[in-house]
GROMACS .gro file of C-alpha atoms in nm:
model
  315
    1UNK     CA    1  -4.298   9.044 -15.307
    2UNK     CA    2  -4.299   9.404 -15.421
    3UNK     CA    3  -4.100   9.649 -15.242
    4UNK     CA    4  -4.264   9.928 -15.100
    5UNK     CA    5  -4.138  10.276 -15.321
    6UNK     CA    6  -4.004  10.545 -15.082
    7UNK     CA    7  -4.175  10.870 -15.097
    8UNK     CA    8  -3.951  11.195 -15.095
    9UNK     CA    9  -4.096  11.472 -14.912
   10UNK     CA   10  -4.139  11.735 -15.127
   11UNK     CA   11  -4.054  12.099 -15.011
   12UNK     CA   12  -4.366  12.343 -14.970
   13UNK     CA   13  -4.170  12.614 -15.199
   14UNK     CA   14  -4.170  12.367 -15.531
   15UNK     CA   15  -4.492  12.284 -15.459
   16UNK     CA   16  -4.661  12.582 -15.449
   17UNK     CA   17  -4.417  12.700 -15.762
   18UNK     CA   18  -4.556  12.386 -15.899
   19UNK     CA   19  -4.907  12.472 -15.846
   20UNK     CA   20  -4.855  12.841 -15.978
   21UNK     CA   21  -4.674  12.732 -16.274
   22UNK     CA   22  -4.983  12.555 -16.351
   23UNK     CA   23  -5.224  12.801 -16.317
   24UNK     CA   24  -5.027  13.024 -16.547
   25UNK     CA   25  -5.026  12.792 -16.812
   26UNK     CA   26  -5.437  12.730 -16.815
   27UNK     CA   27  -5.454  13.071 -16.805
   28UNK     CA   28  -5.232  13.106 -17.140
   29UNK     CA   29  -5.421  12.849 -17.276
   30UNK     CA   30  -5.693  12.946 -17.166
   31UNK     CA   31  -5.672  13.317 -17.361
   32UNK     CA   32  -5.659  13.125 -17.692
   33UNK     CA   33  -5.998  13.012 -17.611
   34UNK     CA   34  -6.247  13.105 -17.951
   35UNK     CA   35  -5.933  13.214 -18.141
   36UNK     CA   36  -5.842  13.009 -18.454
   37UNK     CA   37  -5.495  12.902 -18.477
   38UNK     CA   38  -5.432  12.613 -18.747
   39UNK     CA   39  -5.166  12.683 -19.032
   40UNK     CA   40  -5.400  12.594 -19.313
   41UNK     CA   41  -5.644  12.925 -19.206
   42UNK     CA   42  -5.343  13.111 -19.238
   43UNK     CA   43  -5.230  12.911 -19.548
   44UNK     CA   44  -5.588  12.991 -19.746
   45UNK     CA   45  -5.587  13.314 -19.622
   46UNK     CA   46  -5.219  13.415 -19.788
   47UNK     CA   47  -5.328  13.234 -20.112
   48UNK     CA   48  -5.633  13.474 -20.108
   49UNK     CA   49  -5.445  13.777 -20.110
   50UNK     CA   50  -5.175  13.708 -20.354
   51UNK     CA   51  -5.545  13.580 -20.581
   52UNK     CA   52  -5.742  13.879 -20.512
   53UNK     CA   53  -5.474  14.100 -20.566
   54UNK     CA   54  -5.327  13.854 -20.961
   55UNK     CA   55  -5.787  13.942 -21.065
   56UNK     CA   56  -5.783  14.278 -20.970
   57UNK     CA   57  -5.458  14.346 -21.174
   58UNK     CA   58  -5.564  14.123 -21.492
   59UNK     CA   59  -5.894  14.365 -21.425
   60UNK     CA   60  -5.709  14.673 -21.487
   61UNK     CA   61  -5.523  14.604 -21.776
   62UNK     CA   62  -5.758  14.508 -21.942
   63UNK     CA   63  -6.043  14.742 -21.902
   64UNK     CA   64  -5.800  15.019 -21.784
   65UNK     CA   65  -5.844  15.167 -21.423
   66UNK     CA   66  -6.142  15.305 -21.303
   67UNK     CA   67  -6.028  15.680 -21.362
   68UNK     CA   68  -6.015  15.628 -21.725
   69UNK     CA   69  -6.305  15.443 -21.824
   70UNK     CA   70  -6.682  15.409 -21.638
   71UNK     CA   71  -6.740  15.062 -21.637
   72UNK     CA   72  -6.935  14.938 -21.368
   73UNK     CA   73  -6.915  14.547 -21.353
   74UNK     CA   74  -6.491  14.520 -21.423
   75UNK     CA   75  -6.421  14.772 -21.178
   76UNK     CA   76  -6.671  14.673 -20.944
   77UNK     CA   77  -6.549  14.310 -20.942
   78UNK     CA   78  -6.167  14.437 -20.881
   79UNK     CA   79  -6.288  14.618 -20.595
   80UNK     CA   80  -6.423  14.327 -20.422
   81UNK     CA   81  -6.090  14.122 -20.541
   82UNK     CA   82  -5.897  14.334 -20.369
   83UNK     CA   83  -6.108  14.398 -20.035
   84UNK     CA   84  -6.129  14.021 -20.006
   85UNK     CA   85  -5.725  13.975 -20.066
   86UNK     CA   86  -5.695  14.258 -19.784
   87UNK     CA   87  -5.978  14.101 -19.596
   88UNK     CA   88  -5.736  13.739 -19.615
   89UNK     CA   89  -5.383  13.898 -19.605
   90UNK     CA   90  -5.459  14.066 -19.269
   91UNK     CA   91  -5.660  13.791 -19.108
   92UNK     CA   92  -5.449  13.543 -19.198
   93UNK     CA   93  -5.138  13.806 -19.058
   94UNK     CA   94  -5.298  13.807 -18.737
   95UNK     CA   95  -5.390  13.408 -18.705
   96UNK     CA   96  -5.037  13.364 -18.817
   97UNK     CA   97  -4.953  13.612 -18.494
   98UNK     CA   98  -5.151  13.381 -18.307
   99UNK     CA   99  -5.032  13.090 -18.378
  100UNK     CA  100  -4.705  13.185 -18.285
  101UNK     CA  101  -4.755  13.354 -17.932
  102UNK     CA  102  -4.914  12.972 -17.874
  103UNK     CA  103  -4.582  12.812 -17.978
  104UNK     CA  104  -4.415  13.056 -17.760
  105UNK     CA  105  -4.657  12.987 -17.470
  106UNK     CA  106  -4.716  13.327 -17.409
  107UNK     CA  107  -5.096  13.490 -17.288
  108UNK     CA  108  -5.265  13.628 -17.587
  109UNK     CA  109  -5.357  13.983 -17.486
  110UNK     CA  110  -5.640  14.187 -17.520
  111UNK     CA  111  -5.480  14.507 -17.437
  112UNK     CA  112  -5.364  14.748 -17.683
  113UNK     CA  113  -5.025  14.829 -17.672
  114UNK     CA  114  -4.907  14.639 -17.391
  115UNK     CA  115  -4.640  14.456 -17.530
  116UNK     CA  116  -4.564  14.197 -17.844
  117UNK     CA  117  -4.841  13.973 -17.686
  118UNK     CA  118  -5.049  14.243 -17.845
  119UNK     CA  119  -4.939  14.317 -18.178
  120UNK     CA  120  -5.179  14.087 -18.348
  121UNK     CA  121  -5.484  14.350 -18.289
  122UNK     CA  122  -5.347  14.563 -18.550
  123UNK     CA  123  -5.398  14.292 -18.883
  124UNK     CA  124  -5.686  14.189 -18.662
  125UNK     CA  125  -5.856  14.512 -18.689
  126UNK     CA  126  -5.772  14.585 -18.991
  127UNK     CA  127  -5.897  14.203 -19.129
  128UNK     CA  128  -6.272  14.308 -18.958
  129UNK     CA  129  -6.219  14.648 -19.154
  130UNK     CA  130  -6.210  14.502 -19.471
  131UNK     CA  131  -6.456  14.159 -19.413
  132UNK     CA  132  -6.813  14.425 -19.437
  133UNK     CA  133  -6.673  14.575 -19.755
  134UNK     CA  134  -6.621  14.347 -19.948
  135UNK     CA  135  -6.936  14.143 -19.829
  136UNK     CA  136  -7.070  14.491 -19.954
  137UNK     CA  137  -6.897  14.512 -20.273
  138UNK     CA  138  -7.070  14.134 -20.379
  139UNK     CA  139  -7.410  14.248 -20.325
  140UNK     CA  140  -7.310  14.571 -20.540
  141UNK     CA  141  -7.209  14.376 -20.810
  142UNK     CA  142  -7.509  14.126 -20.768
  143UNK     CA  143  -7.752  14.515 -20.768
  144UNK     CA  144  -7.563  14.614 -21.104
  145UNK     CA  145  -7.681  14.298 -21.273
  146UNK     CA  146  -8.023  14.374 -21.269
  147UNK     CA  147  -8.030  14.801 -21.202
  148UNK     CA  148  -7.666  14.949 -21.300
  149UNK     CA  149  -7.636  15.297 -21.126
  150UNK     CA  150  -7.939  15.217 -20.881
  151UNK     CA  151  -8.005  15.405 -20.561
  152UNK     CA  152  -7.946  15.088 -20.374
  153UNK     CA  153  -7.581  15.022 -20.468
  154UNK     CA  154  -7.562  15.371 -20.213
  155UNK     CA  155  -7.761  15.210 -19.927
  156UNK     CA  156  -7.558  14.900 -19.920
  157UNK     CA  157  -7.243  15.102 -19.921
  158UNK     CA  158  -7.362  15.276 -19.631
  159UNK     CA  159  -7.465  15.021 -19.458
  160UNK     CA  160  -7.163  14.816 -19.484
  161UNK     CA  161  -6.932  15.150 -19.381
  162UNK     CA  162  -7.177  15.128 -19.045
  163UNK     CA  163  -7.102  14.768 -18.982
  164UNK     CA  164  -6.713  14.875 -19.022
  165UNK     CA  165  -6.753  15.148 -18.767
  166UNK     CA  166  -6.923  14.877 -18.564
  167UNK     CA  167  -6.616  14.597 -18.593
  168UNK     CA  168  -6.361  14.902 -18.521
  169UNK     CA  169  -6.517  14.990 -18.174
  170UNK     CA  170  -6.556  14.627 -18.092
  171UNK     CA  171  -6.165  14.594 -18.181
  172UNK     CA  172  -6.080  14.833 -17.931
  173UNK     CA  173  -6.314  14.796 -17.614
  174UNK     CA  174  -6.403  14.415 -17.630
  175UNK     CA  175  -6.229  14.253 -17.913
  176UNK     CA  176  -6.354  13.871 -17.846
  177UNK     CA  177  -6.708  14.044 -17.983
  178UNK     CA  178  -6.530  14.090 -18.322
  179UNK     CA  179  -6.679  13.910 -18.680
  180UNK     CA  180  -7.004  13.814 -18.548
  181UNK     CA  181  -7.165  14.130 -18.686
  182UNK     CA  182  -6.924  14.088 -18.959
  183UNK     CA  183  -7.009  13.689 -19.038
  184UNK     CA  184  -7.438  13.775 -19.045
  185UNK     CA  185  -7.403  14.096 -19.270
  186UNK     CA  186  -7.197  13.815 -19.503
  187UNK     CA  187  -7.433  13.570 -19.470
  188UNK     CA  188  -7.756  13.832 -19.553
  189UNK     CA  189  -7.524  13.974 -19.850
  190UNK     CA  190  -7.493  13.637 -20.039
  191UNK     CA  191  -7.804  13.546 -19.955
  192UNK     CA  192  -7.963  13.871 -20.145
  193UNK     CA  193  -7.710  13.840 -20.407
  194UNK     CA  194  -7.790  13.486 -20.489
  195UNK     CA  195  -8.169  13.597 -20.511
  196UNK     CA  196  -8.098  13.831 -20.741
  197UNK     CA  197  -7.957  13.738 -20.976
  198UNK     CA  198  -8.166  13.411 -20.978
  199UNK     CA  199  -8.428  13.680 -21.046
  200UNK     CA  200  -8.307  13.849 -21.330
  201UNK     CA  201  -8.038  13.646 -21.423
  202UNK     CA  202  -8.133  13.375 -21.723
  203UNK     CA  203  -7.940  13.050 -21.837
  204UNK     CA  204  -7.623  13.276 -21.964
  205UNK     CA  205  -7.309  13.076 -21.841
  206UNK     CA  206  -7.250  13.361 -21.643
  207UNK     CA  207  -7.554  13.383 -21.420
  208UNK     CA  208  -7.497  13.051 -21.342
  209UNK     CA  209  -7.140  13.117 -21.206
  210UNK     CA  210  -7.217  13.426 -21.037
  211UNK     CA  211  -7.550  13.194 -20.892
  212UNK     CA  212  -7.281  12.949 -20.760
  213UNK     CA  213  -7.071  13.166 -20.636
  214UNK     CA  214  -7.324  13.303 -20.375
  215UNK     CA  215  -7.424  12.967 -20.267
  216UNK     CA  216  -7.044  12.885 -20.183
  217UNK     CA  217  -7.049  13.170 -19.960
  218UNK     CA  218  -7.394  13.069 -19.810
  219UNK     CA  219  -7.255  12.708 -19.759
  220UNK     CA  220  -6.895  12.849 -19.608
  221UNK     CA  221  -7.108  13.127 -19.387
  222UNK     CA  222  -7.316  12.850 -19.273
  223UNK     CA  223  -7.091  12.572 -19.194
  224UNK     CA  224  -6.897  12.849 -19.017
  225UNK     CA  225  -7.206  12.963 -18.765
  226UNK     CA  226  -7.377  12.647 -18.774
  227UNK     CA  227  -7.151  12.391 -18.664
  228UNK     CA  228  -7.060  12.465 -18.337
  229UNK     CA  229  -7.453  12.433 -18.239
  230UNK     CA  230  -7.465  12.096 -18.422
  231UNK     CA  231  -7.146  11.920 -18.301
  232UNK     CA  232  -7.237  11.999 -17.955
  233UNK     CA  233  -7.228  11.793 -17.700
  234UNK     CA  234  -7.567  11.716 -17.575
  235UNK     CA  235  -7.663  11.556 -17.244
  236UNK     CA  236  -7.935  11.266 -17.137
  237UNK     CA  237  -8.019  11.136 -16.828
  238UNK     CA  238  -7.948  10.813 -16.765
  239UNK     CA  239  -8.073  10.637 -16.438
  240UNK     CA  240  -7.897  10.418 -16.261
  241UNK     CA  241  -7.885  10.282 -15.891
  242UNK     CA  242  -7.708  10.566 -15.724
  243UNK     CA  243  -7.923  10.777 -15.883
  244UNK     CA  244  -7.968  11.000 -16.168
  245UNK     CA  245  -7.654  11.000 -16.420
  246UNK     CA  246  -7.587  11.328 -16.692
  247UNK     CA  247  -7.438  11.154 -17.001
  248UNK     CA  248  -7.288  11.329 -17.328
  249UNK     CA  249  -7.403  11.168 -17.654
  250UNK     CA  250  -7.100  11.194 -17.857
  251UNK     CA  251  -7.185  11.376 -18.196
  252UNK     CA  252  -6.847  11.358 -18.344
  253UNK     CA  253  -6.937  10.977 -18.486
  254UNK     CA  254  -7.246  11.081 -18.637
  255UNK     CA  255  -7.154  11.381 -18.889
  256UNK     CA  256  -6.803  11.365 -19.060
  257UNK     CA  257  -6.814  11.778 -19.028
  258UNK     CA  258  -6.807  11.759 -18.639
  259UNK     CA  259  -6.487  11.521 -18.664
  260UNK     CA  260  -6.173  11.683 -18.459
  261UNK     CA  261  -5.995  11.708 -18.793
  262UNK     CA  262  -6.219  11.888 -18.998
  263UNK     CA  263  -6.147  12.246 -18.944
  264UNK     CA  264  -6.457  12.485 -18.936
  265UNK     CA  265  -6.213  12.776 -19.023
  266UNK     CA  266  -6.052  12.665 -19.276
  267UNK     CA  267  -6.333  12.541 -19.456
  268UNK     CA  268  -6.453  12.871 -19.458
  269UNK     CA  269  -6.178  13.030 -19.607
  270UNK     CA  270  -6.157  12.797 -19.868
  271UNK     CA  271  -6.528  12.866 -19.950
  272UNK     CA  272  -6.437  13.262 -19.964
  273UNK     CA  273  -6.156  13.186 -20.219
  274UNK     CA  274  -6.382  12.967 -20.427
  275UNK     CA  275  -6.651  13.223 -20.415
  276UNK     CA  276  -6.442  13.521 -20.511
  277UNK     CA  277  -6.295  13.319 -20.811
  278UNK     CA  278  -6.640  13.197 -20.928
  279UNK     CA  279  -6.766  13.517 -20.925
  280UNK     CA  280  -6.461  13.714 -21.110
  281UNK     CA  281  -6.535  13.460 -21.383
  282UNK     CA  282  -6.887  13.545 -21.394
  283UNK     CA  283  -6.844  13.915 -21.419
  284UNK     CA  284  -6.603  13.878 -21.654
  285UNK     CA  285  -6.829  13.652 -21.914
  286UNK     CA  286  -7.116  13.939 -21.856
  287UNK     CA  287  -6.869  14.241 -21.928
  288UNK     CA  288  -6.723  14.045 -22.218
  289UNK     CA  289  -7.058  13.996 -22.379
  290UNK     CA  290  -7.195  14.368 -22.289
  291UNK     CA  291  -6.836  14.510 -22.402
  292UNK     CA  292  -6.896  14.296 -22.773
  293UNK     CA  293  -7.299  14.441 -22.817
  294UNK     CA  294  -7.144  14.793 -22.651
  295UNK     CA  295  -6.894  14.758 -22.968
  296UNK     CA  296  -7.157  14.665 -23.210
  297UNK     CA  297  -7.442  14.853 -23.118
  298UNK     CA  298  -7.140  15.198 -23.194
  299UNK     CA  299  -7.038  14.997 -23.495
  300UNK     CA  300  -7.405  14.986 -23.640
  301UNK     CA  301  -7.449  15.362 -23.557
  302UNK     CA  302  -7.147  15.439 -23.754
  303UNK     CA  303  -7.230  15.252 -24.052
  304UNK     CA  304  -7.633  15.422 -24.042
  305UNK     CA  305  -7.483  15.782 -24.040
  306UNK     CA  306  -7.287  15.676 -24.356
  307UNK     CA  307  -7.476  15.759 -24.653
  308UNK     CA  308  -7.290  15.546 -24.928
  309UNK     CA  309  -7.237  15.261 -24.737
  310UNK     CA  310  -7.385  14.972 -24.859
  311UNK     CA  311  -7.613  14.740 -24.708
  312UNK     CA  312  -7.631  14.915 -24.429
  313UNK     CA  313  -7.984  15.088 -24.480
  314UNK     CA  314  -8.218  14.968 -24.243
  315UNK     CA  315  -7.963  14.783 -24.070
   0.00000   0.00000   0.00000
């Protein structure tokens, strides 16, 4: 026979300290709702910045800085190194921030300076600074190709300034809001840069490169918005005796990419490390080839204006 299990009474106090305890924690965990916080974002993020920032120096030395020498693909390609190693030191600072207030257990606040729950707004905002220039500067470099020094290279300067304006006021009066503007301005950007140069580019090993390079951010841009639509739950009617039944068809069977492992984020940021990589090598093929006819082109000048040198009449 089973002996019955005596219930203690339990005070009124613990259990309404119980119950309030528990409401504070859904509400912490609730704050972290939309807001990535998996090491490896943080992880591919770092590796970006110490990347972007390895190019942009290898840039500089050598084809010099952009003070002493005008040339518009190497400096323009160590300008988007370095906005995308800014754009993934200080997102991945602020993820990293998040992460840890989670650990903690603490609320992750929207409030500016109210407190160390807080502090992650600053890398935050400054991440969403970055993330339209540099978007910017690869549809600059993608306009060079085909018109160096065109009127366009302005408008999509300007435009992407705008955009930053646009991620700054979100920061501070509903920061949730922030990157969507952000992600679709990077989407349209490799989306023009990839037809461009597929339109004037030709079967150089570099226009392939800088070809791929836009599609990896297409792919990363689109796995990144896409996804979430895709992998969600949807609901069918089912109808049984009691009466009509809402059922979820699970998703998460059907396409590996809506698995709980794979990480939406993190794919992304690998695909905007990839991207920036592919397309530094890219330039750099171009402005290695234009440098060597730049160099032979003053070479055959030279040897025209000399009168006694021979065999180079009517070279």
């Amino acid at each position: 026979c089973k002996c019955p299990v005596p219930r203690l009474p339990v005070p009124a106090a613990i259990r309404a300290m119980d119950m309030q305890a528990g409401a504070h924690h859904l509400a912490d965990v609730a704050s972290f709702a939309g807001w990535d916080t998996s090491s490896g974002t943080y992880i591919m993020d770092y590796l970006t910045l110490v990347t972007g920032v390895a190019l942009a120096a290898i840039t500089w030395r050598n084809f010099g800085l952009p003070g002493n020498r005008v040339d518009g693909l190497p400096h323009g390609i160590a300008t988007f190194c370095v906005l995308t190693a800014l754009w993934g030191g200080f997102s991945g600072l602020s993820v990293h921030m998040i992460a840890g207030l989670k650990e903690d257990g603490a609320e992750l606040s929207r409030t500016w300076f109210s407190g160390g729950d807080s502090l992650w707004l600053f890398p935050w905002t400054a991440a969403v600074t970055f993330w339209p220039l540099a978007s910017a500067t690869s549809l600059m470099l993608a306009i060079e190709f085909s018109r160096p020094k065109s009127w366009l290279v302005e408008v999509v300067k300007m435009v992407g300034l705008a955009i930053t304006i646009i991620e700054v006021i979100q920061c501070v009066f509903n920061v949730d809001g922030t990157g969507t503007v952000s992600a679709f301005w990077g989407l349209l950007c490799a989306i023009l840069g990839l037809v461009v140069v597929t339109v004037v580019g030709n079967r150089e090993q570099w226009f392939a490169l800088c070809a791929a390079s836009y599609a990896v951010q297409i792919i990363g841009y689109m796995s990144c918005m896409l996804l979430p639509w895709a992998c969600a739950q949807q609901q069918r009617v089912v109808q049984t005796a009691a009466g009509p039944l809402y059922v979820k068809a699970d998703t998460q069977g059907q396409f590996p990419m809506c698995w709980d492992s794979f990480n939406r984020f993190v794919f992304f940021h690998v695909c905007s490390l990839l991207a920036m990589v592919i397309l530094y090598i890219g330039v750099m093929l171009k402005a290695d080839r234009d440098r060597a006819l730049e160099y032979i082109q003053i070479m055959r000048t030279a040897c025209q204006q000399e009168t006694r040198c021979c065999g180079c009449t009517g070279a």
